[in-house]
XYZ file of N, CA and C in Angstrom:
477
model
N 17.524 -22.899 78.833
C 18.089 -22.122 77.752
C 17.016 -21.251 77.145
N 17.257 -20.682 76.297
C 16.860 -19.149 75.647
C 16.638 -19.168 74.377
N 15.436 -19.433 73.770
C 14.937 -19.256 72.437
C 14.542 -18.046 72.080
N 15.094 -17.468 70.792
C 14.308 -16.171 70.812
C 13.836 -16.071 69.419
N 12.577 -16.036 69.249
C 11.961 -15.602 67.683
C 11.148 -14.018 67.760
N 10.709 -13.916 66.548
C 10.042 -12.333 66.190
C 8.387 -12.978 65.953
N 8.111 -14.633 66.100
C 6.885 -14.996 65.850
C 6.258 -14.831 67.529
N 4.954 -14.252 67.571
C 4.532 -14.515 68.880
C 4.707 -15.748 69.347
N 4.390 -16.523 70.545
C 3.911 -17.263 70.997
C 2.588 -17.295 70.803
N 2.055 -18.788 70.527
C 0.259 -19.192 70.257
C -0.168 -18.255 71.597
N -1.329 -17.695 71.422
C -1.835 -17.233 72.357
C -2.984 -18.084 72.971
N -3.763 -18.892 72.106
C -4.930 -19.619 72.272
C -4.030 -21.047 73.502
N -2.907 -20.931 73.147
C -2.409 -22.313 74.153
C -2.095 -21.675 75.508
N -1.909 -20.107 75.356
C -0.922 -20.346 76.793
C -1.672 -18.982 77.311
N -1.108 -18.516 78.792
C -1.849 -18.517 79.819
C -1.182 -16.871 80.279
N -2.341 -15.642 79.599
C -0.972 -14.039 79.823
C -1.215 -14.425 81.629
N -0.070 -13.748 82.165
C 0.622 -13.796 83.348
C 1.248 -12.695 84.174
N 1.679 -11.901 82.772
C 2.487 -10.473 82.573
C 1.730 -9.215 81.523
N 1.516 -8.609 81.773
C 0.942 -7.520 80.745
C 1.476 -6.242 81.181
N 2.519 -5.444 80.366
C 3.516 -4.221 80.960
C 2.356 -3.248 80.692
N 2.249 -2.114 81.923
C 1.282 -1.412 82.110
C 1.896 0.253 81.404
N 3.290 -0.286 80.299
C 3.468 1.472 80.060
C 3.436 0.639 78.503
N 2.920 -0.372 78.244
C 3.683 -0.724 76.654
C 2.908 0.115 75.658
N 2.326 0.812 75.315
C 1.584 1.591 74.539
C 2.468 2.824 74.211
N 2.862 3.230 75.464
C 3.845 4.797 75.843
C 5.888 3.685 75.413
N 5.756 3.332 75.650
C 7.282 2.773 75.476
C 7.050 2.417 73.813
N 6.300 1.536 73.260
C 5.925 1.469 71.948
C 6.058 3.114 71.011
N 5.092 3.417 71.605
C 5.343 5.332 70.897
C 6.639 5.814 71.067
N 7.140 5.784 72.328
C 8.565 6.147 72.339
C 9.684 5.678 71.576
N 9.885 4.394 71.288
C 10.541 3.946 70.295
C 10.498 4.495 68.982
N 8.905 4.377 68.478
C 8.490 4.585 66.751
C 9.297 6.104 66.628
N 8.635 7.183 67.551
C 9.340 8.171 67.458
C 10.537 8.210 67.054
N 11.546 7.074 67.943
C 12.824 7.533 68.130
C 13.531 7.098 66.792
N 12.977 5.965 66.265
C 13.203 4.949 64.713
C 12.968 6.621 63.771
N 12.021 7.165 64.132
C 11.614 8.481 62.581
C 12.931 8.991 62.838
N 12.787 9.591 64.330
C 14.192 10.557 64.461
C 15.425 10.428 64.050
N 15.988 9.059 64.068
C 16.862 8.431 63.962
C 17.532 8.378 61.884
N 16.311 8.531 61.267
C 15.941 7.781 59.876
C 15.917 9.509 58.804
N 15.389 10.446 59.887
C 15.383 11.763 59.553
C 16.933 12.416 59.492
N 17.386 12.120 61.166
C 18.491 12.797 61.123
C 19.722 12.365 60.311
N 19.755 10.742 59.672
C 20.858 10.165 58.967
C 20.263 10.351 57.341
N 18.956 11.185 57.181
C 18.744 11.434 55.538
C 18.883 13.017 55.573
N 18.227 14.003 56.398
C 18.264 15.152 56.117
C 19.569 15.966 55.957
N 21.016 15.987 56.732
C 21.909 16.834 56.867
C 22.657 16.300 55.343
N 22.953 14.908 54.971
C 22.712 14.543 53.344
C 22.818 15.518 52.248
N 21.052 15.514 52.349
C 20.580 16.174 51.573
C 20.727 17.343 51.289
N 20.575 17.952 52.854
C 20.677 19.347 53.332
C 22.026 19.780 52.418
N 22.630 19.113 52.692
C 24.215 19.361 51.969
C 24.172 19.294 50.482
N 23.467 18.604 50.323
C 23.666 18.385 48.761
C 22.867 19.249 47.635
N 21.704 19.349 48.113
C 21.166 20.246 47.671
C 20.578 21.817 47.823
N 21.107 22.047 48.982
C 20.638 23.711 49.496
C 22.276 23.944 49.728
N 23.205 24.147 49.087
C 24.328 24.584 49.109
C 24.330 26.537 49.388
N 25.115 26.719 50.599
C 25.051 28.022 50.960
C 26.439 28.485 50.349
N 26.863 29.990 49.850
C 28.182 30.155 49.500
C 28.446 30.575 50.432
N 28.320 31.123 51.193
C 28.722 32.199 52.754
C 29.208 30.869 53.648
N 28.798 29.853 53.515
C 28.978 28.604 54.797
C 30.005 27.995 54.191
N 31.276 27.440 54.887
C 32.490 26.647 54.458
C 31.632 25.001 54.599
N 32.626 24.321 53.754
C 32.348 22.876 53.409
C 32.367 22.479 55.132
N 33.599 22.488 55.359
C 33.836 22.196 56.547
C 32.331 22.342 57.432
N 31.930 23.897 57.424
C 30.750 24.310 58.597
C 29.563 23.370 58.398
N 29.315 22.822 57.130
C 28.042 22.365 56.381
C 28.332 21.145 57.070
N 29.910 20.106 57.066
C 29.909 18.641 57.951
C 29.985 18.636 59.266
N 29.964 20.252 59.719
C 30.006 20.268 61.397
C 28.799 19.952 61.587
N 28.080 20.896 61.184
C 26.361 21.152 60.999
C 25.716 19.583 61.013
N 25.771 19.049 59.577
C 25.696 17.452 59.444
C 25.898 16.961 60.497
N 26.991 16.864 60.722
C 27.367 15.663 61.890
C 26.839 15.572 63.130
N 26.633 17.010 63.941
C 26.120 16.785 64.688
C 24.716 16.819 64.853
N 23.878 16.865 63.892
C 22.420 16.183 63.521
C 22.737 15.023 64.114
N 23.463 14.501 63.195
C 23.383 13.229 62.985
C 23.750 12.141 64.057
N 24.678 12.430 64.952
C 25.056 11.832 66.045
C 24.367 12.045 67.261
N 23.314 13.060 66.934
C 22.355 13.381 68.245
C 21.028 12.506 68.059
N 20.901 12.515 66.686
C 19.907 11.326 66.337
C 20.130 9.994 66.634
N 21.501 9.372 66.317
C 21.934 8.155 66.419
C 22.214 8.386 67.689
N 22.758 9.075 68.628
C 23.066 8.641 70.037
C 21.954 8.623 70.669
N 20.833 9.148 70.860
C 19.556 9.299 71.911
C 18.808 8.315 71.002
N 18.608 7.749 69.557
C 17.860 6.750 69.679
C 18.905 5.166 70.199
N 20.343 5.099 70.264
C 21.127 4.013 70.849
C 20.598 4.280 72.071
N 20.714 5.377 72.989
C 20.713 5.314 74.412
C 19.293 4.820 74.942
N 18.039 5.417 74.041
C 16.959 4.954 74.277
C 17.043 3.387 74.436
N 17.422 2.534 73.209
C 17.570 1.367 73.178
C 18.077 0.354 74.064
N 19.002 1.559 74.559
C 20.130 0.622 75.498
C 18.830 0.317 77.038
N 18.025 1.463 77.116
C 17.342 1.541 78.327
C 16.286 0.840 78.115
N 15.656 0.791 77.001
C 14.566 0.179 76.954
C 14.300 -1.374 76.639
N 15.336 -1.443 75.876
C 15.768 -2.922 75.588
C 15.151 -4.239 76.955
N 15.046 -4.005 77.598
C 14.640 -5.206 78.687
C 13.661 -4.712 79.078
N 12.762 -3.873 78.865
C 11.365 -4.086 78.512
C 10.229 -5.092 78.480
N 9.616 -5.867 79.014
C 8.641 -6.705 78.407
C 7.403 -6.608 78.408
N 6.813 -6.678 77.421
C 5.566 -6.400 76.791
C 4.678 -7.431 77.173
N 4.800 -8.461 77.575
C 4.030 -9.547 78.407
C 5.103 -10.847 78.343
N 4.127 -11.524 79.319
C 5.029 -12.567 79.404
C 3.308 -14.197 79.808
N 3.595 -15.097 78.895
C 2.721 -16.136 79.196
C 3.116 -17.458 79.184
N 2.792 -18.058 80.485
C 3.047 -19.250 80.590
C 2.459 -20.365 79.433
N 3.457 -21.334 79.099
C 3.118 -22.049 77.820
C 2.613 -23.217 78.315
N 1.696 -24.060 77.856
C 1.102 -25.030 77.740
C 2.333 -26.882 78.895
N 3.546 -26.192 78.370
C 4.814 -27.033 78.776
C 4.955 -26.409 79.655
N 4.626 -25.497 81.067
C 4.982 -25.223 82.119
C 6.724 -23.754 81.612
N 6.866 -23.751 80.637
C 7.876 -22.345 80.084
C 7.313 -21.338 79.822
N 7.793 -20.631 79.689
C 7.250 -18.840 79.703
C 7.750 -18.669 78.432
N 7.157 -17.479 77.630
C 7.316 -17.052 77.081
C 7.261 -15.553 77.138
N 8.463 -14.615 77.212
C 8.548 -13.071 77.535
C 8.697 -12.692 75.943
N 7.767 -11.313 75.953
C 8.003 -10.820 74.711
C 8.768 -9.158 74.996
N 9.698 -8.894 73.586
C 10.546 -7.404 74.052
C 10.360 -7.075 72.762
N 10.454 -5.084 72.576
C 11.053 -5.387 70.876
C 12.716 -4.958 71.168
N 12.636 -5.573 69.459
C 13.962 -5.023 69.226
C 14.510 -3.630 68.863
N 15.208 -3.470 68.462
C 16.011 -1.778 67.939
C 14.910 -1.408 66.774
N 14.224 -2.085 66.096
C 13.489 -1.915 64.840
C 11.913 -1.777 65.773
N 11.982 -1.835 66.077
C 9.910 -1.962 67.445
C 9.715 -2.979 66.698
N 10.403 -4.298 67.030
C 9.516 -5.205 65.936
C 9.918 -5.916 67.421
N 8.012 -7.090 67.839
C 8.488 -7.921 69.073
C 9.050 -9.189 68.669
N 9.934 -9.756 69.744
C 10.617 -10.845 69.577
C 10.409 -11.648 71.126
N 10.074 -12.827 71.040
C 9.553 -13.552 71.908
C 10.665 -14.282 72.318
N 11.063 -14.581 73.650
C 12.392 -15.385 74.509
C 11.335 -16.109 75.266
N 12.046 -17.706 74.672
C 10.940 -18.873 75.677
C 12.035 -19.284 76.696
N 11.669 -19.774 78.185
C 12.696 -20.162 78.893
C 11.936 -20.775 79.940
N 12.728 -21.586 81.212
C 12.014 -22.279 81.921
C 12.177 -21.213 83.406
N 11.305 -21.583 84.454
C 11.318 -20.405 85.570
C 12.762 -20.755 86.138
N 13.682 -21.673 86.295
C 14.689 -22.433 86.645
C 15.778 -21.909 86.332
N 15.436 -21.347 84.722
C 16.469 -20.363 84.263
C 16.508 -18.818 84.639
N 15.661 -17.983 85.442
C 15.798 -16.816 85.873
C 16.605 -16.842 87.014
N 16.971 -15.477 86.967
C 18.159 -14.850 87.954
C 17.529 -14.125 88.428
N 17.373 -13.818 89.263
C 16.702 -12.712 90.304
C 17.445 -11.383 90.584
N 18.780 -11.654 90.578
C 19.907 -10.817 91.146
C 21.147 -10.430 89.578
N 19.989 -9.705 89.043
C 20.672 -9.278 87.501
C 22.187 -8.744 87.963
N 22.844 -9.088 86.834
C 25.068 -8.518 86.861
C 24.584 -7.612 86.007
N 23.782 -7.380 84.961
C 24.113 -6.017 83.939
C 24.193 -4.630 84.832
N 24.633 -3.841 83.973
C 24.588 -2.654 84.545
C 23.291 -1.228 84.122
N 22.559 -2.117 82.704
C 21.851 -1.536 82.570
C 20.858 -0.725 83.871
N 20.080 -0.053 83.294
C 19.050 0.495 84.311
C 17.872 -0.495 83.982
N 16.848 -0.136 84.962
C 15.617 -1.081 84.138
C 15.465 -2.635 84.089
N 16.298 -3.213 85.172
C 16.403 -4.862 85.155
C 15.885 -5.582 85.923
N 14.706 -6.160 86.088
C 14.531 -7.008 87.108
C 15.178 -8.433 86.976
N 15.303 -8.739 86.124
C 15.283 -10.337 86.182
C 16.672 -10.590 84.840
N 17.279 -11.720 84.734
C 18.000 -11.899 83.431
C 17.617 -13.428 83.291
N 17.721 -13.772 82.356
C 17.699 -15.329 81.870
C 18.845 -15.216 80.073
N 20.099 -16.116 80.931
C 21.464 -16.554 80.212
C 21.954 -15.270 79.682
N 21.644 -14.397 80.994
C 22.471 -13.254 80.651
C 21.977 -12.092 79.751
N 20.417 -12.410 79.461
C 19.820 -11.496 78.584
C 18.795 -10.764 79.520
N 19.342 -9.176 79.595
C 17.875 -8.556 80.660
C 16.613 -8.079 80.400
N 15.809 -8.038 81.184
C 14.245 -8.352 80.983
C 13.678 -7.291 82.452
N 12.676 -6.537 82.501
C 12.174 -5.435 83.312
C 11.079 -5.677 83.226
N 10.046 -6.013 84.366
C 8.689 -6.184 84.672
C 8.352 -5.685 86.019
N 7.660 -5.296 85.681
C 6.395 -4.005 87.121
C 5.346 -4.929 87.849
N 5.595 -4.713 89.402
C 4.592 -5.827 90.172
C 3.006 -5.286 89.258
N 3.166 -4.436 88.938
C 1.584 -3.905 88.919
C 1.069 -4.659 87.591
N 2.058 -5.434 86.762
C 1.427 -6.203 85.737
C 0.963 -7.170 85.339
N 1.189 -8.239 86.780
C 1.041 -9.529 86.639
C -0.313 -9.360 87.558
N -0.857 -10.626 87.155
C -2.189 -10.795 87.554
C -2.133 -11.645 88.972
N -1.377 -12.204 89.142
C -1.210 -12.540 90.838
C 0.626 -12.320 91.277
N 0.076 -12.289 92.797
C 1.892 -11.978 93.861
C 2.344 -12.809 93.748
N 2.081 -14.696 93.087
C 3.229 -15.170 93.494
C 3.745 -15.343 91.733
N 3.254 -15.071 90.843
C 4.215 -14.711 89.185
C 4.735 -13.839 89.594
N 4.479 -12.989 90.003
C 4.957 -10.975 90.503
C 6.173 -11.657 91.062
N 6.164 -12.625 91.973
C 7.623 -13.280 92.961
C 8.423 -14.390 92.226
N 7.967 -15.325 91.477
C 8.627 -15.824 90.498
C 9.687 -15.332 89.279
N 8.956 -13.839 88.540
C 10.328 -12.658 88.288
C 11.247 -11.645 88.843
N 10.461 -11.594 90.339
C 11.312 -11.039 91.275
C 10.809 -9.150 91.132
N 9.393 -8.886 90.856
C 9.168 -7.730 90.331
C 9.026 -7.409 91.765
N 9.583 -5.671 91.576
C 8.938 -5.015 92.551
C 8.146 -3.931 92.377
N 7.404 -3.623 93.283
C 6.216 -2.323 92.894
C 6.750 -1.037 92.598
């Protein structure tokens, strides 16, 4: 089964295994997408409320709005949807379980502990970006991050 907290895992107990070789660039990509997201649902608002044009109909001013606003909220959802199974490392725990770390919709990481027993090799989502699932939750790791071929074969990564 599938524990998931926002506290790391001890690092001093357990053993990195996994280290994602874009997490710096996927990290930036997110923060970005959180401003964009936070901009486009305060500015058209405002925009409206306080720079009132007389030449522009009410109507034109919530066309205007809206579609700010749904271009912000849809490309930072879609980002999410893709990036979401992501993992930022993954280390074997002291008890022979792993611990994979992802963030969430907020870039804040959240750690899923599980046993190797519980991975799927042969992900059902339809997401993009999946190597592996454990109880149905997906998870994406790059051969090029693990420090030996047979962890690299234990999540089923490929190069």
């Amino acid at each position: 089964s599938t524990e998931a907290s926002t506290e790391p895992a001890p690092a001093a107990a357990a053993a990195r295994v996994y280290e994602g070789p874009l997490n710096d660039a996927v990290k930036r990509v997110r923060i970005v997408s959180l401003t964009t997201l936070t901009t486009s649902l305060l500015l058209p608002p405002m925009a409206l409320a306080f720079k009132s044009s007389a030449t522009v109909s009410l109507l034109g001013k919530v066309a205007v709005g809206g579609t700010a606003m749904f271009a912000g909220v849809g490309s930072t959802a879609a980002l999410h949807y893709c990036t979401l199974p992501f993992v930022f490392e993954i280390d074997r725990l002291p008890d022979g379980r792993f611990a994979a770390t992802r963030m969430d919709v907020l870039a804040r990481r959240t750690t899923h502990e599980f046993d190797a027993s519980d991975i799927v090799r042969a992900p059902s989502s339809i997401r993009p970006f999946v190597t592996f699932e454990v109880d149905g939750m997906p998870f994406f790791v790059t051969k090029h991050g693990f420090s030996s071929d047979a962890d690299a074969a234990t999540f089923g990564a490929q190069p």
